[in-house]
mmCIF file of C-alpha atoms and ligand atoms in Angstrom:
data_model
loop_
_atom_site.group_PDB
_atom_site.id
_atom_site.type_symbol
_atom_site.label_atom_id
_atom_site.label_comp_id
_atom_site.label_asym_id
_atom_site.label_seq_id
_atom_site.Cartn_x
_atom_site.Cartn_y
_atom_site.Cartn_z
ATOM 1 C CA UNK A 1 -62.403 53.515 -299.233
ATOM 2 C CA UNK A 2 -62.721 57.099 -299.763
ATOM 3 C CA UNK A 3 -62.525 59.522 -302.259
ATOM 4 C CA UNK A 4 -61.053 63.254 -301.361
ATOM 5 C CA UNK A 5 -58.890 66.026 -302.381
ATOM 6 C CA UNK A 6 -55.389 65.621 -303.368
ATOM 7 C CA UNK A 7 -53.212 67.346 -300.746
ATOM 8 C CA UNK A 8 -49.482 68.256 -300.947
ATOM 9 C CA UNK A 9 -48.957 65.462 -298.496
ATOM 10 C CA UNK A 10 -50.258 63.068 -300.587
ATOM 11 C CA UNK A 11 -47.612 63.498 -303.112
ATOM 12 C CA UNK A 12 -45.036 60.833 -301.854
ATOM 13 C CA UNK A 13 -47.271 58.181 -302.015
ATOM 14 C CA UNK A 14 -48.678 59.862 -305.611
ATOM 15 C CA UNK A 15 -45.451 59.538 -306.908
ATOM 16 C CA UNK A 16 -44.589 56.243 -306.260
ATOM 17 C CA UNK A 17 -48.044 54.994 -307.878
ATOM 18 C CA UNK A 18 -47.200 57.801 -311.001
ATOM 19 C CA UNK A 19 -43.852 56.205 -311.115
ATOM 20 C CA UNK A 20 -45.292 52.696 -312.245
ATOM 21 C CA UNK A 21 -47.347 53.342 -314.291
ATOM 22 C CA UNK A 22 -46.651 56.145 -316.770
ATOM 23 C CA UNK A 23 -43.065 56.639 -318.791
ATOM 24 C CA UNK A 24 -42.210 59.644 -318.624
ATOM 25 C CA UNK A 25 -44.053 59.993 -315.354
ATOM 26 C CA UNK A 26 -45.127 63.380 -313.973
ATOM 27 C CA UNK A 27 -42.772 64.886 -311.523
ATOM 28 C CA UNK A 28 -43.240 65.571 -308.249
ATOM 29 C CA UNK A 29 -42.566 69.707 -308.858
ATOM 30 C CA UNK A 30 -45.733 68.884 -311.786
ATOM 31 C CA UNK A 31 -47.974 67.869 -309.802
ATOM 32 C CA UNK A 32 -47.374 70.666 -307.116
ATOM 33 C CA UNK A 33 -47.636 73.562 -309.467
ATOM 34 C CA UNK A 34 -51.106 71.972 -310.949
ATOM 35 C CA UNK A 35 -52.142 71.986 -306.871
ATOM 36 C CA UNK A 36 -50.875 75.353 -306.294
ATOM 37 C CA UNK A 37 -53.999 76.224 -309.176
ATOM 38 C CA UNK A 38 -57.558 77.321 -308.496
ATOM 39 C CA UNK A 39 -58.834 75.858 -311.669
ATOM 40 C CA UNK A 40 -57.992 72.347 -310.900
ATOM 41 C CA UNK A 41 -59.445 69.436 -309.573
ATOM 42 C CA UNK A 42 -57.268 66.595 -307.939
ATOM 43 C CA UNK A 43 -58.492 63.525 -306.344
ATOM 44 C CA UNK A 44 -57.296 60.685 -304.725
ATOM 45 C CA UNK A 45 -59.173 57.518 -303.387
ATOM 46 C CA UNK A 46 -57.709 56.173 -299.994
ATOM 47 C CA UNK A 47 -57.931 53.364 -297.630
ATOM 48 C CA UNK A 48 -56.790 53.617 -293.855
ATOM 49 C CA UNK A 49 -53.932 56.349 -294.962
ATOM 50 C CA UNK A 50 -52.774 54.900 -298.292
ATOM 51 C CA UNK A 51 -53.245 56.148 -301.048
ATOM 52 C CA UNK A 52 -54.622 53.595 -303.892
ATOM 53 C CA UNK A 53 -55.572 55.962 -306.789
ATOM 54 C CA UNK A 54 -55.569 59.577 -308.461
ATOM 55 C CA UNK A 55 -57.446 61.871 -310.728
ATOM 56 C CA UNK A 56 -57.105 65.171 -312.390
ATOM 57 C CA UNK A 57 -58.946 67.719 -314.105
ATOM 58 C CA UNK A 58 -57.949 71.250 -315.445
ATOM 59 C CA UNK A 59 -61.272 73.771 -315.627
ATOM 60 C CA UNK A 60 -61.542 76.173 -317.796
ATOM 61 C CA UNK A 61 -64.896 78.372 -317.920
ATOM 62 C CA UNK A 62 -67.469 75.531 -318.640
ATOM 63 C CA UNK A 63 -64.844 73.335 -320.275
ATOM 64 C CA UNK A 64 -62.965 70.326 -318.240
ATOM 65 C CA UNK A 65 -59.998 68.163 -319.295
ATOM 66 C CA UNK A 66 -58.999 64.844 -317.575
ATOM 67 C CA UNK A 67 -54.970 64.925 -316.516
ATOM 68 C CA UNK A 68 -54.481 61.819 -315.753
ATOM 69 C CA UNK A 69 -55.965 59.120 -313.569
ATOM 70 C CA UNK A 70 -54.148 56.280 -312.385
ATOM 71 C CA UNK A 71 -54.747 53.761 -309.902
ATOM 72 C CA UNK A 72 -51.821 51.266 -308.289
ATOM 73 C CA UNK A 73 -50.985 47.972 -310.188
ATOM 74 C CA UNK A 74 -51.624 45.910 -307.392
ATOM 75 C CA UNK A 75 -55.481 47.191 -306.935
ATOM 76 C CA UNK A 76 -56.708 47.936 -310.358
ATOM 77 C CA UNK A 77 -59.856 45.872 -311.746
ATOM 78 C CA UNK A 78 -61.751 46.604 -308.294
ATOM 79 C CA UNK A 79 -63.596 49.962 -308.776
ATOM 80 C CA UNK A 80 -61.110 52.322 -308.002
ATOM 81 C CA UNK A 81 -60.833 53.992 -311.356
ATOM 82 C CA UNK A 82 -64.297 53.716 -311.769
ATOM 83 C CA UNK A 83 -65.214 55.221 -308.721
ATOM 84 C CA UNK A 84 -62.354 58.202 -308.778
ATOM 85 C CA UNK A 85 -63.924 58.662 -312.146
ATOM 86 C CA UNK A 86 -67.664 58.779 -310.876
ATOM 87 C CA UNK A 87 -66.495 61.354 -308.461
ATOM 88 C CA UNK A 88 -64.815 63.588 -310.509
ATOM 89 C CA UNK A 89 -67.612 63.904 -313.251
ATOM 90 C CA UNK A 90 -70.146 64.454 -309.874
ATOM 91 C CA UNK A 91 -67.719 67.516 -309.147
ATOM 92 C CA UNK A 92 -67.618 68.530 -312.740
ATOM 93 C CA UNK A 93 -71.344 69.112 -312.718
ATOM 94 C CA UNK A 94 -71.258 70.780 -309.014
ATOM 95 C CA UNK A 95 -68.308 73.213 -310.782
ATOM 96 C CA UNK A 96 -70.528 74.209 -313.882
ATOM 97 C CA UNK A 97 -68.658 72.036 -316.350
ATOM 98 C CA UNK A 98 -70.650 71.354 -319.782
ATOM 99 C CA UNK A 99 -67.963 69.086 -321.190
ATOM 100 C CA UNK A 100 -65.065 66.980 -320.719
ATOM 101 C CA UNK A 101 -61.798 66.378 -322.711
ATOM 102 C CA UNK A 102 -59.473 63.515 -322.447
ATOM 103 C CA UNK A 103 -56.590 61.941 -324.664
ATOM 104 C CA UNK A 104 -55.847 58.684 -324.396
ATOM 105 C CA UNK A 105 -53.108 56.298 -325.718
ATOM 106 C CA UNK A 106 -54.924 54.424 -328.763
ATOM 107 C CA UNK A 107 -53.221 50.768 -327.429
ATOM 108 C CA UNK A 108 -54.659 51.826 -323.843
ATOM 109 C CA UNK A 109 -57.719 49.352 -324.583
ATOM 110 C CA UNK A 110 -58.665 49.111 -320.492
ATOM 111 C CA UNK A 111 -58.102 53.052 -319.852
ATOM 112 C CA UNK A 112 -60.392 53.358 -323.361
ATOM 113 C CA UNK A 113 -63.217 50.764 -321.741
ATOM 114 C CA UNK A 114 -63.931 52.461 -318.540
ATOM 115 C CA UNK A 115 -63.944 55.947 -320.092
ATOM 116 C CA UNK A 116 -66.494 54.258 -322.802
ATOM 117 C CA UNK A 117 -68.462 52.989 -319.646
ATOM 118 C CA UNK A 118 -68.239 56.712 -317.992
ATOM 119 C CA UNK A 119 -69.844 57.374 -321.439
ATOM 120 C CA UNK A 120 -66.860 59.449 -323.023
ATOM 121 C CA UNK A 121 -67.179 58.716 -326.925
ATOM 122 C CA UNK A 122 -64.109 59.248 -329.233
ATOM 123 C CA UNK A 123 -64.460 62.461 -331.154
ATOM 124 C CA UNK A 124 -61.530 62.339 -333.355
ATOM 125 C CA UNK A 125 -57.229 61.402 -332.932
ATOM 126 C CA UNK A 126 -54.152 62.792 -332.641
ATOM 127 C CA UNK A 127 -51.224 62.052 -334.793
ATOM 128 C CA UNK A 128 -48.566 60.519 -332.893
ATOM 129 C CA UNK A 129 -49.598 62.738 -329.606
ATOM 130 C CA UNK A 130 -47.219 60.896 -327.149
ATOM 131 C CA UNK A 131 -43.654 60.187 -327.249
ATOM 132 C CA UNK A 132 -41.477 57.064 -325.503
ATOM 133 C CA UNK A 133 -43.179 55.301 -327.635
ATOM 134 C CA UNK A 134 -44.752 57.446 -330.477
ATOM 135 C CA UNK A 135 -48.152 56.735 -330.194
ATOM 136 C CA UNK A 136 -51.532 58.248 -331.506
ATOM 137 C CA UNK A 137 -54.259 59.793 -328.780
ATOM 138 C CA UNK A 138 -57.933 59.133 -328.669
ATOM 139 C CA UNK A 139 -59.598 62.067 -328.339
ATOM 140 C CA UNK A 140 -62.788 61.534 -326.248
ATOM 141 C CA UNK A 141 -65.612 63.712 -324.911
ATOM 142 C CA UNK A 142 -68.434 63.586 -322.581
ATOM 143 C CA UNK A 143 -71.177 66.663 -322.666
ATOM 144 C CA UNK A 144 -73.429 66.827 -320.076
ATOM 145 C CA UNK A 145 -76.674 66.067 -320.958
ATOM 146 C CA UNK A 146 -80.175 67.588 -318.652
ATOM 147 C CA UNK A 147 -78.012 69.464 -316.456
ATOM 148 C CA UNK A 148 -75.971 66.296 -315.099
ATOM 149 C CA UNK A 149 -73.299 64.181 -316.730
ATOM 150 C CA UNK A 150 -74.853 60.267 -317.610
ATOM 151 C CA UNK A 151 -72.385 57.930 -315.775
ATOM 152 C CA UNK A 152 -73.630 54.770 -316.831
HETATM 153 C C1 COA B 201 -57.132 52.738 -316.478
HETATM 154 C C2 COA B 201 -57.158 52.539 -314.961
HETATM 155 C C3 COA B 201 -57.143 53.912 -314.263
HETATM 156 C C4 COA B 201 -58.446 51.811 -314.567
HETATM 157 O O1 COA B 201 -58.492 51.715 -313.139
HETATM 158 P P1 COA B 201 -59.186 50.454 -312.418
HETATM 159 O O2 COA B 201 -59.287 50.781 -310.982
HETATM 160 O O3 COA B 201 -58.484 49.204 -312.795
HETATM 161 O O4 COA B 201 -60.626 50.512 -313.111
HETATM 162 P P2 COA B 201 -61.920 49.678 -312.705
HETATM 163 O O5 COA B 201 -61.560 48.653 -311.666
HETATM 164 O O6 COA B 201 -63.001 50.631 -312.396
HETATM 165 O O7 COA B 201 -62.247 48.958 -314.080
HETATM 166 C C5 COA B 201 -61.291 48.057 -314.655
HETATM 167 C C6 COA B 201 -61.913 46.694 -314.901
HETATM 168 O O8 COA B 201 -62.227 46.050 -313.673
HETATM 169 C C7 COA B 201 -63.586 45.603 -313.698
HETATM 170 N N1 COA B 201 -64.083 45.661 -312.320
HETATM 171 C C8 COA B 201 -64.439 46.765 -311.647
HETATM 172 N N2 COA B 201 -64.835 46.412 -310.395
HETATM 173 C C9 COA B 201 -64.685 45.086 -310.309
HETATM 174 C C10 COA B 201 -64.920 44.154 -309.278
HETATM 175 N N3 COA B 201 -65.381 44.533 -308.081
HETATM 176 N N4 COA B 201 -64.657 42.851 -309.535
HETATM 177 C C11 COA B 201 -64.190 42.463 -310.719
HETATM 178 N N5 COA B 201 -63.952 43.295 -311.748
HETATM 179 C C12 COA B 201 -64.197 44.591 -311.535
HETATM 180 C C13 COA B 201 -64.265 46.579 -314.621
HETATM 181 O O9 COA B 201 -65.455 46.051 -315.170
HETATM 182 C C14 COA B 201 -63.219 46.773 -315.664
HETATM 183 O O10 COA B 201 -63.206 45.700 -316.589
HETATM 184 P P3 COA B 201 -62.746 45.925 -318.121
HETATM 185 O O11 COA B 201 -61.341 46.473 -318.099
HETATM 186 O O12 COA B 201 -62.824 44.571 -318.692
HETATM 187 O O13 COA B 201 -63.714 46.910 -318.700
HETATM 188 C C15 COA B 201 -55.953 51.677 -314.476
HETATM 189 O O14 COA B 201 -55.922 50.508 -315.254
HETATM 190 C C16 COA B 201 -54.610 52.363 -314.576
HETATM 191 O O15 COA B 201 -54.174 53.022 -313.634
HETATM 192 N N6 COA B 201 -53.943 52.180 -315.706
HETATM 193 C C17 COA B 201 -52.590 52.720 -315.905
HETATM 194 C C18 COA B 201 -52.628 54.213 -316.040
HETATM 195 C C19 COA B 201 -53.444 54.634 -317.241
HETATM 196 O O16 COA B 201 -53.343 54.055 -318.308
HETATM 197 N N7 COA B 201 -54.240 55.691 -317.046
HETATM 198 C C20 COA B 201 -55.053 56.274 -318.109
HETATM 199 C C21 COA B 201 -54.248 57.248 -318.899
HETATM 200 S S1 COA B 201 -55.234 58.009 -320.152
#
């Protein structure tokens, strides 16, 4: 398995993973116009030309925030997320970022576990954040600590 940049080409296969796991899922025309920007960061982790997994992060001067990560049903609990997100914080540091933002749903106990393993600690919550169903978001944060972010 490898671990590269998200290309436009990718998107089919993007979708299709996007598509089972998130309601309301990202469109296809979303994730395009984040690609089309310099100040993002999308990766995907692939196996002989499929695509098993995705990451995204929006950059800001020395500020990052997670988009979304999302790896397919039928090969989560192998690595994959943890891997995608082992590469993205390695790129985070290589890009200047200080410190990373993510929401998270509050119910999303296995998303909330590897980000706790990445070493992301919950710095507050927002008040019914998401919608279909109304949920509250985790906020979590990871600061990069002797000029490298801690992954484990
Ligand atoms: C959250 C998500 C990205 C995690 O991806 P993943 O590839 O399953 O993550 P990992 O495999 O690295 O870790 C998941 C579990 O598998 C375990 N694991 C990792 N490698 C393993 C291996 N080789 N053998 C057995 N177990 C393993 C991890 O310890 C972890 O266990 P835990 O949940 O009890 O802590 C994935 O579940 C997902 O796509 N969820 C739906 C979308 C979503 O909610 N995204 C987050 C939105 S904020």
């Amino acid at each position: 398995m490898t671990v590269r940049e998200m290309t436009i080409d990718d998107l089919e296969q993007v979708m299709r993973i996007e598509e089972l796991l998130f309601r309301p899922p990202w469109t296809r025309e979303g994730f395009f116009s984040f690609l089309m920007q310099n100040n993002t960061l999308f990766l995907v982790a692939e196996e002989k030309g499929k695509i098993l997994g995705y990451c995204g992060l929006q950059m800001a001067a020395d500020e990052g925030d997670i988009l979304n990560i999302g790896v397919a049903p039928e090969r989560q609990n192998e690595g994959i997320g943890g891997f995608l997100m082992d590469s993205l914080l390695l790129l985070a540091d290589q890009f200047g970022i200080g410190q990373i933002y993510l929401e998270v749903r509050k119910s999303n106990t296995k998303a909330i576990r590897l980000y706790t393993r990445k070493k992301f600690e919950q710095i507050g919550l927002r008040k019914d954040y998401y919608t279909e169903p109304v949920e509250d978001a985790i906020l979590m944060a990871h600061y990069r600590e002797g000029g490298a972010f801690r992954q484990s």
